[in-house]
Amino acid sequence: MNKAIKRSVKMRFQNKINYGDHSDAYEFTTRGELFHKGRQDYLRFEEALSDSEKVQTTMKWDGRELMLIRQGTILMRQGFVVGEETFGRYVTPDASWETTAITDKLLVQWPSGKTRGKIKLTYKFLLQGQETGTHEVRLTLEEDTTK
């Protein structure tokens, strides 16, 4: 079995949620690892929800489905496939909910050499069958050559 070659990346994560006539947005920058294993690519990074609450996030890409896996204060597993309804779960210390994503757009481009990579994802998200809005997620990735 081949050992995965890990590359360090710098990334900017942006999320905009539109629901009705309201919208919320948040963003953060962090460092992560990008690696290929088997037939899939993985992006792994840590998300700080607060000073004491952290979530390890992994995005797994197989060329068709982007799988989001979050582990820590929040547990979440959700797949995204363009034009399909996919099911997952969102778990906090207090509750667990079924989730549904209806993916409209999905673009994954990994950085190579000095070029930037990006992930763009647009989907409708439902928690226990209740729509929470349309999410627009953008990640900008750049190979981190400072290490």
JSON list of C-alpha atoms in Angstrom, two decimals, residues 60-126:
[
{"chain": "A", "resi": 60, "resn": "LYS", "atom": "CA", "xyz": [-13.16, 13.55, 1.05]},
{"chain": "A", "resi": 61, "resn": "TRP", "atom": "CA", "xyz": [-13.48, 13.84, -2.76]},
{"chain": "A", "resi": 62, "resn": "ASP", "atom": "CA", "xyz": [-13.85, 10.86, -5.09]},
{"chain": "A", "resi": 63, "resn": "GLY", "atom": "CA", "xyz": [-14.55, 12.81, -8.29]},
{"chain": "A", "resi": 64, "resn": "ARG", "atom": "CA", "xyz": [-18.34, 12.62, -7.85]},
{"chain": "A", "resi": 65, "resn": "GLU", "atom": "CA", "xyz": [-19.20, 13.00, -4.18]},
{"chain": "A", "resi": 66, "resn": "LEU", "atom": "CA", "xyz": [-17.75, 15.43, -1.65]},
{"chain": "A", "resi": 67, "resn": "MET", "atom": "CA", "xyz": [-18.09, 13.94, 1.84]},
{"chain": "A", "resi": 68, "resn": "LEU", "atom": "CA", "xyz": [-17.92, 16.32, 4.81]},
{"chain": "A", "resi": 69, "resn": "ILE", "atom": "CA", "xyz": [-16.89, 14.70, 8.10]},
{"chain": "A", "resi": 70, "resn": "ARG", "atom": "CA", "xyz": [-16.64, 16.79, 11.28]},
{"chain": "A", "resi": 71, "resn": "GLN", "atom": "CA", "xyz": [-15.41, 15.32, 14.59]},
{"chain": "A", "resi": 72, "resn": "GLY", "atom": "CA", "xyz": [-15.12, 17.07, 17.94]},
{"chain": "A", "resi": 73, "resn": "THR", "atom": "CA", "xyz": [-17.67, 19.21, 19.80]},
{"chain": "A", "resi": 74, "resn": "ILE", "atom": "CA", "xyz": [-19.86, 18.69, 16.74]},
{"chain": "A", "resi": 75, "resn": "LEU", "atom": "CA", "xyz": [-20.13, 15.39, 14.89]},
{"chain": "A", "resi": 76, "resn": "MET", "atom": "CA", "xyz": [-21.38, 15.57, 11.33]},
{"chain": "A", "resi": 77, "resn": "ARG", "atom": "CA", "xyz": [-21.33, 13.41, 8.25]},
{"chain": "A", "resi": 78, "resn": "GLN", "atom": "CA", "xyz": [-22.89, 14.74, 5.04]},
{"chain": "A", "resi": 79, "resn": "GLY", "atom": "CA", "xyz": [-22.31, 13.91, 1.39]},
{"chain": "A", "resi": 80, "resn": "PHE", "atom": "CA", "xyz": [-22.83, 16.27, -1.54]},
{"chain": "A", "resi": 81, "resn": "VAL", "atom": "CA", "xyz": [-23.58, 15.09, -5.11]},
{"chain": "A", "resi": 82, "resn": "VAL", "atom": "CA", "xyz": [-24.76, 17.55, -7.78]},
{"chain": "A", "resi": 83, "resn": "GLY", "atom": "CA", "xyz": [-28.46, 17.14, -8.55]},
{"chain": "A", "resi": 84, "resn": "GLU", "atom": "CA", "xyz": [-29.03, 14.59, -5.79]},
{"chain": "A", "resi": 85, "resn": "GLU", "atom": "CA", "xyz": [-30.59, 14.54, -2.35]},
{"chain": "A", "resi": 86, "resn": "THR", "atom": "CA", "xyz": [-28.15, 13.09, 0.19]},
{"chain": "A", "resi": 87, "resn": "PHE", "atom": "CA", "xyz": [-28.73, 12.22, 3.83]},
{"chain": "A", "resi": 88, "resn": "GLY", "atom": "CA", "xyz": [-26.52, 12.65, 6.87]},
{"chain": "A", "resi": 89, "resn": "ARG", "atom": "CA", "xyz": [-26.45, 13.39, 10.59]},
{"chain": "A", "resi": 90, "resn": "TYR", "atom": "CA", "xyz": [-25.56, 16.39, 12.78]},
{"chain": "A", "resi": 91, "resn": "VAL", "atom": "CA", "xyz": [-24.79, 15.69, 16.45]},
{"chain": "A", "resi": 92, "resn": "THR", "atom": "CA", "xyz": [-24.10, 18.12, 19.31]},
{"chain": "A", "resi": 93, "resn": "PRO", "atom": "CA", "xyz": [-23.61, 17.29, 23.00]},
{"chain": "A", "resi": 94, "resn": "ASP", "atom": "CA", "xyz": [-27.34, 18.04, 23.46]},
{"chain": "A", "resi": 95, "resn": "ALA", "atom": "CA", "xyz": [-29.08, 16.53, 20.42]},
{"chain": "A", "resi": 96, "resn": "SER", "atom": "CA", "xyz": [-28.85, 14.55, 17.19]},
{"chain": "A", "resi": 97, "resn": "TRP", "atom": "CA", "xyz": [-30.61, 15.48, 13.94]},
{"chain": "A", "resi": 98, "resn": "GLU", "atom": "CA", "xyz": [-31.09, 13.91, 10.54]},
{"chain": "A", "resi": 99, "resn": "THR", "atom": "CA", "xyz": [-29.82, 16.12, 7.73]},
{"chain": "A", "resi": 100, "resn": "THR", "atom": "CA", "xyz": [-30.56, 16.39, 4.02]},
{"chain": "A", "resi": 101, "resn": "ALA", "atom": "CA", "xyz": [-28.58, 18.25, 1.39]},
{"chain": "A", "resi": 102, "resn": "ILE", "atom": "CA", "xyz": [-29.81, 19.00, -2.11]},
{"chain": "A", "resi": 103, "resn": "THR", "atom": "CA", "xyz": [-26.69, 20.01, -4.02]},
{"chain": "A", "resi": 104, "resn": "ASP", "atom": "CA", "xyz": [-26.99, 22.54, -6.82]},
{"chain": "A", "resi": 105, "resn": "LYS", "atom": "CA", "xyz": [-23.32, 23.26, -7.64]},
{"chain": "A", "resi": 106, "resn": "LEU", "atom": "CA", "xyz": [-20.04, 21.56, -6.77]},
{"chain": "A", "resi": 107, "resn": "LEU", "atom": "CA", "xyz": [-16.57, 22.42, -8.06]},
{"chain": "A", "resi": 108, "resn": "VAL", "atom": "CA", "xyz": [-13.35, 20.93, -6.66]},
{"chain": "A", "resi": 109, "resn": "GLN", "atom": "CA", "xyz": [-9.91, 22.03, -7.91]},
{"chain": "A", "resi": 110, "resn": "TRP", "atom": "CA", "xyz": [-6.85, 21.13, -5.86]},
{"chain": "A", "resi": 111, "resn": "PRO", "atom": "CA", "xyz": [-3.77, 23.39, -5.85]},
{"chain": "A", "resi": 112, "resn": "SER", "atom": "CA", "xyz": [-0.83, 22.19, -7.93]},
{"chain": "A", "resi": 113, "resn": "GLY", "atom": "CA", "xyz": [2.51, 23.89, -8.04]},
{"chain": "A", "resi": 114, "resn": "LYS", "atom": "CA", "xyz": [2.02, 27.57, -7.24]},
{"chain": "A", "resi": 115, "resn": "THR", "atom": "CA", "xyz": [-1.59, 27.71, -8.40]},
{"chain": "A", "resi": 116, "resn": "ARG", "atom": "CA", "xyz": [-4.48, 28.06, -6.01]},
{"chain": "A", "resi": 117, "resn": "GLY", "atom": "CA", "xyz": [-7.18, 25.48, -5.62]},
{"chain": "A", "resi": 118, "resn": "LYS", "atom": "CA", "xyz": [-10.79, 25.97, -4.70]},
{"chain": "A", "resi": 119, "resn": "ILE", "atom": "CA", "xyz": [-13.92, 24.25, -3.59]},
{"chain": "A", "resi": 120, "resn": "LYS", "atom": "CA", "xyz": [-17.29, 25.83, -4.38]},
{"chain": "A", "resi": 121, "resn": "LEU", "atom": "CA", "xyz": [-20.44, 24.24, -3.08]},
{"chain": "A", "resi": 122, "resn": "THR", "atom": "CA", "xyz": [-24.06, 25.45, -3.19]},
{"chain": "A", "resi": 123, "resn": "TYR", "atom": "CA", "xyz": [-26.81, 23.41, -1.54]},
{"chain": "A", "resi": 124, "resn": "LYS", "atom": "CA", "xyz": [-30.14, 23.55, 0.26]},
{"chain": "A", "resi": 125, "resn": "PHE", "atom": "CA", "xyz": [-29.85, 22.14, 3.78]},
{"chain": "A", "resi": 126, "resn": "LEU", "atom": "CA", "xyz": [-32.59, 20.58, 5.86]}
]
